[in-house]
Every structure is written in C-alpha cells, then in structure tokens.
Amino acid sequence: MQRNTRQRAALLDALSRQDDFRSAQQIHEQMRSEGETVGLATVYRNLQTLASSGRLDVLVSAEGESLYRQCEQEGHHHHLVCRVCGRTVEFLAPKLEAAMTAIAREHGFTDLDHTLEVFGLCPEHSESNESGQAETP
Amino acid sequence: MQRNTRQRAALLDALSRQDDFRSAQQIHEQMRSEGETVGLATVYRNLQTLASSGRLDVLVSAEGESLYRQCEQEGHHHHLVCRVCGRTVEFLAPKLEAAMTAIAREHGFTDLDHTLEVFGLCPEHSESNESGQAETP
DNA sequence: ATATGTGCAAATGCTTTGCAACGCC
DNA sequence: GGCGTTGCAAAGCATTTGCACATAT
C-alpha cells in the first residue's frame, strides 16, 4: 500500500505550508530550494496519487498546466486564481450552481457536472500596480 | 495582413461542416482524409490565429488538449457539452458573469477571465436511456 | 525479505518554431 | 516582387515511464 517516505512527507509538508495553486515543477523547485532532495518524477507521481485520492485540489490552467494545492473545503467550490502568483480564493456560488442547473435542464441534460474557475490579477499584481513594486528598489 | 490561402479556406470549410469540439490533430486528420494536403503546423497556426481573432471557440479538455470549433455566437458564452457524444449547446449567462465579477472585485482581483463549462448527458444519452440504443447490435 | 517508492534519463504527446520554398496581392 | 504562408523536421514543454537501486514495513 502507501508507504511513508521522506519525500512524500516533505511534499505533504510543503503543500500544507502553502495555499496557492502551484504546478508540479514549482512545487518541486520550492522543495529543492528548501533543501529537500526529491526527484521531479517523484513529485509528479505523488501529486497524482494524492489528487486521485481526493486529498488535493487540481485545476488545469488556461495554458493546460496542472496546478495543485491542498483542499480547504470538502464540498463543491470554485477558485479565483491570480495568474501571476497563484494566490487563490475559494468561493461558493450556490446561485450560479442553480442557474447553470436550470439552463442545463432546459436543454434536457442530466447528470450534470461543471468547471468554473476565475483567473485574474490579485491586488499585488494588478496592472495599475505592476510598475515593479514587488521589489525594493 | 491576412492572406487567402487554399489551406486556410480548407480549414474554415472543414470547421464549418463540423460542430463538435475537436483537437487540432483530429481536424488535420479529417482534412487529410478528405483529400486536402495541409501541414499539421499550418493547422495549428491557423487555428491559433482564428481563435485569437475570436472566430473560433477554444476549450481545454481535462487532459490539457485544446479543442476547437467554430463560434455560433459572437459574444462571450459558455458551453453545455454532452459527455458521451460531444453535442454542444451554447448559452449566455449574464447573471453568472455579473456575480463572478462581483466576487472577484470583492477580493480586489482585476483583469478577469474565466472558464465555465458544463458537462452532462444530453437527452439522447441520459442514463434512463442509455441501454444501448445508439448502436445496431 | 520484499514489495513499494525513488531517481534518473529517455520517451511521449501536444504544440511551437526555424528556415527555405511557395504563392497571394 | 515582396511579404505573409506553408511544410517539414527539429525543438520545446509538461508529464510519464522503464529500470536499477534504495528503503519502509
């Protein structure tokens, strides 16, 4: 079954100290920079395992890259994700759900499922603010 | 500017005779099988051009592949897609847009973009109906 | 002890790109 | 004739996989 390896523990730890959506490579890089010695393939493999066991949230960015983060909420929810830093806000939208369901029903569709992700620039990275303020000149 | 090449015309024609979402490679294959001689790269390039000029709808499958089809509506809209046959219904949801925008604004996000796709079973493929009527055994 | 997990590097699959030839305008 | 377009093959990326080695249990 599932063994308890240093790498897996390190990955879970990294994920727990981090609540933005990140790509496998970003996560790997971060772990490396924190002194962990982990292979990229291992990160991919573990992320996959964790995701399919429902312990992680996965979302596919507009560019087709898979982004991961630990779940915050159990139930159904959506994400507002910063395109630059990955900062994420979860939100519920029962009205949206209801409206979508209604539309689908009107067309005779059943067994519904949907994806709704919002991408944008968070306050730190908004365009009016992007003149290079993140650094300390 | 934009030139009028045989390949581009063939692509537009192929797209116009087809209303499911398809990958670049599927479209290329179809064109080939219809006797068109077109390079795969050309298909990719033209799909990209057309998509960014808003003449095509693009959607990224869960596997990260880009799927294209011609637009039915000009403006922003969403899709209700049958998981079995790919049958697609476009719909508008101004209230959803407004609600999402509001939520994003509350969190200070700007330059918004979002993906909203609804998947389900169309009337032909609903579960109560799925006993295998599509085939001829 | 032994099945699982890991690391590396090679392989995969989709997509993009460099560059010479091609063909609209 | 010139410049956008094309085609091919090579390059790029994110991700997966084969295989020998390491290691939890």
mmCIF file of C-alpha atoms (C1' of nucleotides) in Angstrom:
data_model
loop_
_atom_site.group_PDB
_atom_site.id
_atom_site.type_symbol
_atom_site.label_atom_id
_atom_site.label_comp_id
_atom_site.label_asym_id
_atom_site.label_seq_id
_atom_site.Cartn_x
_atom_site.Cartn_y
_atom_site.Cartn_z
ATOM 1 C CA MET A 1 0.000 0.000 0.000
ATOM 2 C CA GLN A 2 1.038 3.519 0.773
ATOM 3 C CA ARG A 3 4.454 3.852 2.334
ATOM 4 C CA ASN A 4 5.647 6.633 4.462
ATOM 5 C CA THR A 5 8.660 8.035 2.725
ATOM 6 C CA ARG A 6 10.705 11.084 3.487
ATOM 7 C CA GLN A 7 9.816 12.500 0.066
ATOM 8 C CA ARG A 8 6.111 12.031 0.477
ATOM 9 C CA ALA A 9 6.205 13.606 3.916
ATOM 10 C CA ALA A 10 8.188 16.520 2.567
ATOM 11 C CA LEU A 11 5.684 17.010 -0.218
ATOM 12 C CA LEU A 12 2.743 16.967 2.152
ATOM 13 C CA ASP A 13 4.553 19.385 4.375
ATOM 14 C CA ALA A 14 5.332 21.718 1.511
ATOM 15 C CA LEU A 15 1.718 21.596 0.452
ATOM 16 C CA SER A 16 0.475 22.278 3.930
ATOM 17 C CA ARG A 17 2.624 25.369 4.276
ATOM 18 C CA GLN A 18 1.337 26.746 1.058
ATOM 19 C CA ASP A 19 -2.114 27.632 -0.066
ATOM 20 C CA ASP A 20 -1.767 28.797 -3.604
ATOM 21 C CA PHE A 21 -2.181 26.637 -6.649
ATOM 22 C CA ARG A 22 1.185 25.623 -7.969
ATOM 23 C CA SER A 23 2.477 23.460 -10.732
ATOM 24 C CA ALA A 24 4.351 20.255 -10.048
ATOM 25 C CA GLN A 25 7.533 21.938 -11.184
ATOM 26 C CA GLN A 26 7.053 24.944 -8.962
ATOM 27 C CA ILE A 27 6.447 22.704 -6.001
ATOM 28 C CA HIS A 28 9.495 20.644 -6.843
ATOM 29 C CA GLU A 29 11.605 23.751 -7.176
ATOM 30 C CA GLN A 30 10.389 25.084 -3.865
ATOM 31 C CA MET A 31 11.168 21.839 -2.100
ATOM 32 C CA ARG A 32 14.618 21.811 -3.593
ATOM 33 C CA SER A 33 15.254 25.360 -2.507
ATOM 34 C CA GLU A 34 14.272 24.367 0.985
ATOM 35 C CA GLY A 35 16.957 21.758 0.994
ATOM 36 C CA GLU A 36 14.881 18.706 0.231
ATOM 37 C CA THR A 37 16.346 16.241 -2.191
ATOM 38 C CA VAL A 38 13.443 14.972 -4.214
ATOM 39 C CA GLY A 39 13.176 13.909 -7.814
ATOM 40 C CA LEU A 40 10.797 15.694 -10.100
ATOM 41 C CA ALA A 41 9.225 12.411 -11.162
ATOM 42 C CA THR A 42 8.538 11.607 -7.553
ATOM 43 C CA VAL A 43 6.745 14.882 -7.090
ATOM 44 C CA TYR A 44 4.640 14.187 -10.148
ATOM 45 C CA ARG A 45 3.876 10.677 -9.006
ATOM 46 C CA ASN A 46 2.900 11.689 -5.523
ATOM 47 C CA LEU A 47 0.816 14.638 -6.635
ATOM 48 C CA GLN A 48 -1.067 12.306 -8.887
ATOM 49 C CA THR A 49 -1.657 9.783 -6.162
ATOM 50 C CA LEU A 50 -2.778 12.403 -3.687
ATOM 51 C CA ALA A 51 -5.030 14.076 -6.197
ATOM 52 C CA SER A 52 -6.815 10.898 -7.182
ATOM 53 C CA SER A 53 -7.319 10.000 -3.567
ATOM 54 C CA GLY A 54 -9.067 13.332 -3.216
ATOM 55 C CA ARG A 55 -6.565 14.866 -0.871
ATOM 56 C CA LEU A 56 -5.610 17.575 -3.300
ATOM 57 C CA ASP A 57 -7.421 20.067 -5.462
ATOM 58 C CA VAL A 58 -6.316 20.037 -9.054
ATOM 59 C CA LEU A 59 -7.039 22.603 -11.673
ATOM 60 C CA VAL A 60 -5.873 22.970 -15.217
ATOM 61 C CA SER A 61 -4.672 26.436 -16.067
ATOM 62 C CA ALA A 62 -5.652 28.135 -19.289
ATOM 63 C CA GLU A 63 -2.267 27.091 -20.677
ATOM 64 C CA GLY A 64 -3.009 23.466 -19.943
ATOM 65 C CA GLU A 65 -0.696 23.118 -16.962
ATOM 66 C CA SER A 66 -1.954 21.197 -13.929
ATOM 67 C CA LEU A 67 -1.951 23.126 -10.698
ATOM 68 C CA TYR A 68 -2.261 21.593 -7.262
ATOM 69 C CA ARG A 69 -2.983 22.631 -3.746
ATOM 70 C CA GLN A 70 -4.336 21.048 -0.645
ATOM 71 C CA CYS A 71 -8.097 21.115 -0.207
ATOM 72 C CA GLU A 72 -9.547 23.715 2.072
ATOM 73 C CA GLN A 73 -13.178 22.851 1.783
ATOM 74 C CA GLU A 74 -14.663 19.455 1.418
ATOM 75 C CA GLY A 75 -17.684 20.348 -0.600
ATOM 76 C CA HIS A 76 -18.029 21.782 -4.045
ATOM 77 C CA HIS A 77 -16.462 25.168 -4.534
ATOM 78 C CA HIS A 78 -14.746 27.355 -7.083
ATOM 79 C CA HIS A 79 -11.489 29.221 -7.351
ATOM 80 C CA LEU A 80 -10.395 32.738 -8.029
ATOM 81 C CA VAL A 81 -6.751 32.418 -9.004
ATOM 82 C CA CYS A 82 -4.097 35.068 -9.590
ATOM 83 C CA ARG A 83 -2.451 34.469 -12.944
ATOM 84 C CA VAL A 84 0.842 35.815 -11.662
ATOM 85 C CA CYS A 85 1.345 34.415 -8.199
ATOM 86 C CA GLY A 86 -1.248 31.677 -8.000
ATOM 87 C CA ARG A 87 -2.850 33.217 -4.947
ATOM 88 C CA THR A 88 -6.224 31.603 -4.571
ATOM 89 C CA VAL A 89 -9.542 32.432 -3.031
ATOM 90 C CA GLU A 90 -12.174 29.734 -2.742
ATOM 91 C CA PHE A 91 -15.758 30.749 -3.073
ATOM 92 C CA LEU A 92 -19.158 29.214 -3.084
ATOM 93 C CA ALA A 93 -21.740 30.271 -5.597
ATOM 94 C CA PRO A 94 -24.998 28.479 -4.981
ATOM 95 C CA LYS A 95 -26.870 30.864 -7.241
ATOM 96 C CA LEU A 96 -24.507 30.126 -10.066
ATOM 97 C CA GLU A 97 -24.980 26.437 -9.494
ATOM 98 C CA ALA A 98 -28.711 26.799 -9.528
ATOM 99 C CA ALA A 99 -28.716 28.922 -12.658
ATOM 100 C CA MET A 100 -26.459 26.530 -14.508
ATOM 101 C CA THR A 101 -28.552 23.593 -13.483
ATOM 102 C CA ALA A 102 -31.663 25.334 -14.692
ATOM 103 C CA ILE A 103 -30.140 26.080 -18.064
ATOM 104 C CA ALA A 104 -28.915 22.537 -18.466
ATOM 105 C CA ARG A 105 -32.317 21.131 -17.543
ATOM 106 C CA GLU A 106 -33.987 23.344 -20.101
ATOM 107 C CA HIS A 107 -31.939 21.545 -22.708
ATOM 108 C CA GLY A 108 -32.754 18.153 -21.310
ATOM 109 C CA PHE A 109 -29.283 17.477 -19.996
ATOM 110 C CA THR A 110 -28.881 15.330 -16.897
ATOM 111 C CA ASP A 111 -26.121 14.038 -14.640
ATOM 112 C CA LEU A 112 -24.513 17.438 -14.621
ATOM 113 C CA ASP A 113 -21.049 18.442 -13.677
ATOM 114 C CA HIS A 114 -19.200 21.662 -14.299
ATOM 115 C CA THR A 115 -15.935 23.501 -14.044
ATOM 116 C CA LEU A 116 -15.809 27.115 -13.092
ATOM 117 C CA GLU A 117 -12.522 28.823 -12.449
ATOM 118 C CA VAL A 118 -11.873 32.515 -12.454
ATOM 119 C CA PHE A 119 -8.452 33.859 -13.316
ATOM 120 C CA GLY A 120 -7.278 37.397 -12.779
ATOM 121 C CA LEU A 121 -4.690 39.600 -11.184
ATOM 122 C CA CYS A 122 -4.692 39.848 -7.419
ATOM 123 C CA PRO A 123 -4.254 43.252 -5.752
ATOM 124 C CA GLU A 124 -0.487 42.745 -5.575
ATOM 125 C CA HIS A 125 -0.238 42.106 -9.259
ATOM 126 C CA SER A 126 -2.860 44.302 -10.815
ATOM 127 C CA GLU A 127 -1.785 46.204 -13.891
ATOM 128 C CA SER A 128 -2.056 49.602 -12.314
ATOM 129 C CA ASN A 129 0.357 48.280 -9.799
ATOM 130 C CA GLU A 130 2.754 46.336 -11.906
ATOM 131 C CA SER A 131 5.378 49.030 -12.377
ATOM 132 C CA GLY A 132 7.729 46.889 -10.369
ATOM 133 C CA GLN A 133 6.648 47.389 -6.808
ATOM 134 C CA ALA A 134 7.289 43.857 -5.673
ATOM 135 C CA GLU A 135 10.960 44.582 -5.400
ATOM 136 C CA THR A 136 12.622 47.115 -3.104
ATOM 137 C CA PRO A 137 14.497 49.429 -5.477
ATOM 138 C CA MET B 1 -2.318 41.162 -43.413
ATOM 139 C CA GLN B 2 -4.360 38.004 -43.727
ATOM 140 C CA ARG B 3 -3.966 36.174 -46.998
ATOM 141 C CA ASN B 4 -6.429 33.891 -48.589
ATOM 142 C CA THR B 5 -4.725 30.560 -48.973
ATOM 143 C CA ARG B 6 -6.087 27.235 -50.063
ATOM 144 C CA GLN B 7 -5.163 25.719 -46.697
ATOM 145 C CA ARG B 8 -6.902 28.363 -44.701
ATOM 146 C CA ALA B 9 -10.006 28.088 -46.823
ATOM 147 C CA ALA B 10 -9.983 24.317 -46.437
ATOM 148 C CA LEU B 11 -9.662 24.664 -42.687
ATOM 149 C CA LEU B 12 -12.541 27.100 -42.470
ATOM 150 C CA ASP B 13 -14.589 24.807 -44.629
ATOM 151 C CA ALA B 14 -13.795 21.783 -42.506
ATOM 152 C CA LEU B 15 -14.731 23.744 -39.417
ATOM 153 C CA SER B 16 -17.960 24.933 -40.914
ATOM 154 C CA ARG B 17 -19.069 21.415 -41.739
ATOM 155 C CA GLN B 18 -18.493 20.280 -38.200
ATOM 156 C CA ASP B 19 -19.937 21.398 -34.925
ATOM 157 C CA ASP B 20 -18.303 19.312 -32.251
ATOM 158 C CA PHE B 21 -15.181 20.348 -30.441
ATOM 159 C CA ARG B 22 -12.123 18.732 -31.993
ATOM 160 C CA SER B 23 -8.410 18.806 -31.448
ATOM 161 C CA ALA B 24 -6.011 20.290 -33.954
ATOM 162 C CA GLN B 25 -4.781 16.838 -34.790
ATOM 163 C CA GLN B 26 -8.264 15.453 -35.321
ATOM 164 C CA ILE B 27 -9.078 18.334 -37.621
ATOM 165 C CA HIS B 28 -5.856 17.841 -39.506
ATOM 166 C CA GLU B 29 -6.525 14.140 -39.866
ATOM 167 C CA GLN B 30 -10.036 14.782 -41.107
ATOM 168 C CA MET B 31 -8.817 17.260 -43.695
ATOM 169 C CA ARG B 32 -6.220 14.786 -44.893
ATOM 170 C CA SER B 33 -8.786 12.042 -45.174
ATOM 171 C CA GLU B 34 -10.873 14.352 -47.286
ATOM 172 C CA GLY B 35 -8.029 14.714 -49.701
ATOM 173 C CA GLU B 36 -6.667 18.063 -48.562
ATOM 174 C CA THR B 37 -2.921 18.389 -48.400
ATOM 175 C CA VAL B 38 -2.226 20.525 -45.390
ATOM 176 C CA GLY B 39 0.612 20.517 -42.914
ATOM 177 C CA LEU B 40 -0.129 19.948 -39.263
ATOM 178 C CA ALA B 41 1.790 23.062 -38.305
ATOM 179 C CA THR B 42 -0.365 25.068 -40.645
ATOM 180 C CA VAL B 43 -3.482 23.758 -38.993
ATOM 181 C CA TYR B 44 -2.107 24.703 -35.600
ATOM 182 C CA ARG B 45 -1.084 28.137 -36.791
ATOM 183 C CA ASN B 46 -4.399 28.892 -38.389
ATOM 184 C CA LEU B 47 -6.424 27.577 -35.509
ATOM 185 C CA GLN B 48 -4.447 29.846 -33.261
ATOM 186 C CA THR B 49 -4.934 32.854 -35.451
ATOM 187 C CA LEU B 50 -8.624 32.216 -35.832
ATOM 188 C CA ALA B 51 -9.081 31.593 -32.158
ATOM 189 C CA SER B 52 -7.361 34.757 -31.079
ATOM 190 C CA SER B 53 -9.327 36.774 -33.571
ATOM 191 C CA GLY B 54 -12.405 35.402 -31.876
ATOM 192 C CA ARG B 55 -13.630 33.414 -34.836
ATOM 193 C CA LEU B 56 -13.239 30.113 -33.034
ATOM 194 C CA ASP B 57 -14.194 28.756 -29.699
ATOM 195 C CA VAL B 58 -11.427 27.051 -27.808
ATOM 196 C CA LEU B 59 -11.730 24.827 -24.842
ATOM 197 C CA VAL B 60 -9.079 22.909 -22.985
ATOM 198 C CA SER B 61 -10.016 19.337 -22.228
ATOM 199 C CA ALA B 62 -9.343 17.845 -18.836
ATOM 200 C CA GLU B 63 -6.294 16.191 -20.366
ATOM 201 C CA GLY B 64 -4.895 19.539 -21.387
ATOM 202 C CA GLU B 65 -5.596 19.240 -25.089
ATOM 203 C CA SER B 66 -7.029 22.243 -26.901
ATOM 204 C CA LEU B 67 -10.289 21.671 -28.683
ATOM 205 C CA TYR B 68 -11.703 23.974 -31.313
ATOM 206 C CA ARG B 69 -14.932 24.624 -33.071
ATOM 207 C CA GLN B 70 -16.478 27.485 -34.931
ATOM 208 C CA CYS B 71 -18.364 30.031 -32.914
ATOM 209 C CA GLU B 72 -22.059 30.098 -33.038
ATOM 210 C CA GLN B 73 -22.374 33.316 -31.121
ATOM 211 C CA GLU B 74 -20.116 36.302 -31.313
ATOM 212 C CA GLY B 75 -20.068 37.403 -27.733
ATOM 213 C CA HIS B 76 -18.932 35.698 -24.614
ATOM 214 C CA HIS B 77 -20.780 32.497 -23.907
ATOM 215 C CA HIS B 78 -20.486 29.116 -22.297
ATOM 216 C CA HIS B 79 -20.960 25.501 -23.277
ATOM 217 C CA LEU B 80 -23.116 22.682 -22.200
ATOM 218 C CA VAL B 81 -21.408 19.594 -23.565
ATOM 219 C CA CYS B 82 -22.620 16.014 -23.658
ATOM 220 C CA ARG B 83 -20.015 13.742 -22.151
ATOM 221 C CA VAL B 84 -20.962 10.928 -24.478
ATOM 222 C CA CYS B 85 -21.433 12.437 -27.901
ATOM 223 C CA GLY B 86 -19.868 15.864 -27.561
ATOM 224 C CA ARG B 87 -23.086 17.552 -28.573
ATOM 225 C CA THR B 88 -22.763 21.160 -27.554
ATOM 226 C CA VAL B 89 -25.221 23.852 -26.632
ATOM 227 C CA GLU B 90 -24.047 27.399 -26.241
ATOM 228 C CA PHE B 91 -25.639 29.579 -23.650
ATOM 229 C CA LEU B 92 -25.372 33.047 -22.226
ATOM 230 C CA ALA B 93 -25.371 33.696 -18.532
ATOM 231 C CA PRO B 94 -25.095 37.401 -17.856
ATOM 232 C CA LYS B 95 -26.116 36.926 -14.249
ATOM 233 C CA LEU B 96 -23.337 34.449 -13.733
ATOM 234 C CA GLU B 97 -20.875 36.852 -15.260
ATOM 235 C CA ALA B 98 -22.045 39.633 -13.041
ATOM 236 C CA ALA B 99 -21.930 37.509 -9.931
ATOM 237 C CA MET B 100 -18.461 36.236 -10.666
ATOM 238 C CA THR B 101 -17.224 39.690 -11.404
ATOM 239 C CA ALA B 102 -18.644 40.921 -8.160
ATOM 240 C CA ILE B 103 -16.975 38.189 -6.168
ATOM 241 C CA ALA B 104 -13.663 38.804 -7.862
ATOM 242 C CA ARG B 105 -13.902 42.544 -7.255
ATOM 243 C CA GLU B 106 -14.622 41.982 -3.599
ATOM 244 C CA HIS B 107 -11.249 40.324 -3.405
ATOM 245 C CA GLY B 108 -9.529 43.053 -5.345
ATOM 246 C CA PHE B 109 -8.867 40.980 -8.425
ATOM 247 C CA THR B 110 -8.746 42.688 -11.803
ATOM 248 C CA ASP B 111 -8.275 41.782 -15.454
ATOM 249 C CA LEU B 112 -10.622 38.890 -15.049
ATOM 250 C CA ASP B 113 -11.111 35.891 -17.212
ATOM 251 C CA HIS B 114 -12.937 32.718 -16.520
ATOM 252 C CA THR B 115 -13.775 29.278 -17.760
ATOM 253 C CA LEU B 116 -17.187 27.817 -17.288
ATOM 254 C CA GLU B 117 -18.122 24.618 -18.982
ATOM 255 C CA VAL B 118 -20.983 22.378 -18.051
ATOM 256 C CA PHE B 119 -20.807 18.688 -18.806
ATOM 257 C CA GLY B 120 -23.699 16.298 -18.694
ATOM 258 C CA LEU B 121 -25.708 13.776 -20.642
ATOM 259 C CA CYS B 122 -27.851 15.053 -23.465
ATOM 260 C CA PRO B 123 -31.375 13.710 -23.886
ATOM 261 C CA GLU B 124 -30.130 11.011 -26.296
ATOM 262 C CA HIS B 125 -27.637 9.754 -23.771
ATOM 263 C CA SER B 126 -29.298 10.228 -20.438
ATOM 264 C CA GLU B 127 -28.923 7.298 -18.054
ATOM 265 C CA SER B 128 -32.569 6.261 -18.209
ATOM 266 C CA ASN B 129 -31.986 5.979 -21.897
ATOM 267 C CA GLU B 130 -28.538 4.530 -22.101
ATOM 268 C CA SER B 131 -29.445 0.855 -22.536
ATOM 269 C CA GLY B 132 -27.597 0.916 -25.816
ATOM 270 C CA GLN B 133 -29.943 2.437 -28.321
ATOM 271 C CA ALA B 134 -27.300 4.193 -30.343
ATOM 272 C CA GLU B 135 -25.777 1.019 -31.729
ATOM 273 C CA THR B 136 -27.335 -1.592 -34.013
ATOM 274 C CA PRO B 137 -26.308 -4.903 -32.380
ATOM 275 C "C1'" DA C 1 12.799 -10.146 2.862
ATOM 276 C "C1'" DT C 2 10.208 -7.928 -0.382
ATOM 277 C "C1'" DA C 3 7.070 -5.123 -2.423
ATOM 278 C "C1'" DT C 4 6.894 -0.057 -2.978
ATOM 279 C "C1'" DG C 5 8.898 4.122 -3.723
ATOM 280 C "C1'" DT C 6 12.640 6.753 -5.800
ATOM 281 C "C1'" DG C 7 15.841 8.861 -9.181
ATOM 282 C "C1'" DC C 8 17.488 9.495 -13.424
ATOM 283 C "C1'" DA C 9 17.242 9.742 -18.120
ATOM 284 C "C1'" DA C 10 14.860 8.503 -22.039
ATOM 285 C "C1'" DA C 11 10.386 8.511 -24.072
ATOM 286 C "C1'" DT C 12 5.833 10.549 -25.048
ATOM 287 C "C1'" DG C 13 2.409 13.621 -26.837
ATOM 288 C "C1'" DC C 14 0.877 18.116 -27.933
ATOM 289 C "C1'" DT C 15 2.351 22.262 -29.636
ATOM 290 C "C1'" DT C 16 5.696 25.694 -31.419
ATOM 291 C "C1'" DT C 17 9.421 27.321 -34.257
ATOM 292 C "C1'" DG C 18 13.457 27.946 -37.713
ATOM 293 C "C1'" DC C 19 14.103 28.267 -42.219
ATOM 294 C "C1'" DA C 20 13.798 27.591 -47.168
ATOM 295 C "C1'" DA C 21 10.393 27.234 -50.606
ATOM 296 C "C1'" DC C 22 5.893 28.926 -52.141
ATOM 297 C "C1'" DG C 23 2.186 31.717 -53.809
ATOM 298 C "C1'" DC C 24 -1.294 35.574 -52.832
ATOM 299 C "C1'" DC C 25 -1.791 40.523 -53.521
ATOM 300 C "C1'" DG D 1 8.337 41.123 -56.440
ATOM 301 C "C1'" DG D 2 7.699 41.031 -51.729
ATOM 302 C "C1'" DC D 3 5.988 39.531 -47.753
ATOM 303 C "C1'" DG D 4 2.691 36.672 -45.456
ATOM 304 C "C1'" DT D 5 2.208 31.416 -45.572
ATOM 305 C "C1'" DT D 6 3.427 26.836 -45.765
ATOM 306 C "C1'" DG D 7 5.861 22.434 -44.813
ATOM 307 C "C1'" DC D 8 8.932 19.825 -42.822
ATOM 308 C "C1'" DA D 9 11.685 18.470 -39.285
ATOM 309 C "C1'" DA D 10 13.693 19.830 -35.180
ATOM 310 C "C1'" DA D 11 12.976 21.948 -30.789
ATOM 311 C "C1'" DG D 12 10.145 22.818 -26.571
ATOM 312 C "C1'" DC D 13 7.356 21.779 -22.607
ATOM 313 C "C1'" DA D 14 4.918 19.394 -19.206
ATOM 314 C "C1'" DT D 15 4.325 14.942 -17.975
ATOM 315 C "C1'" DT D 16 5.092 9.825 -17.987
ATOM 316 C "C1'" DT D 17 7.690 5.654 -17.893
ATOM 317 C "C1'" DG D 18 11.487 1.911 -17.756
ATOM 318 C "C1'" DC D 19 14.630 0.192 -14.900
ATOM 319 C "C1'" DA D 20 18.069 -0.401 -11.345
ATOM 320 C "C1'" DC D 21 18.656 0.904 -6.722
ATOM 321 C "C1'" DA D 22 17.032 2.230 -2.155
ATOM 322 C "C1'" DT D 23 14.045 1.651 1.802
ATOM 323 C "C1'" DA D 24 9.829 1.308 4.646
ATOM 324 C "C1'" DT D 25 7.365 -2.366 6.881
#
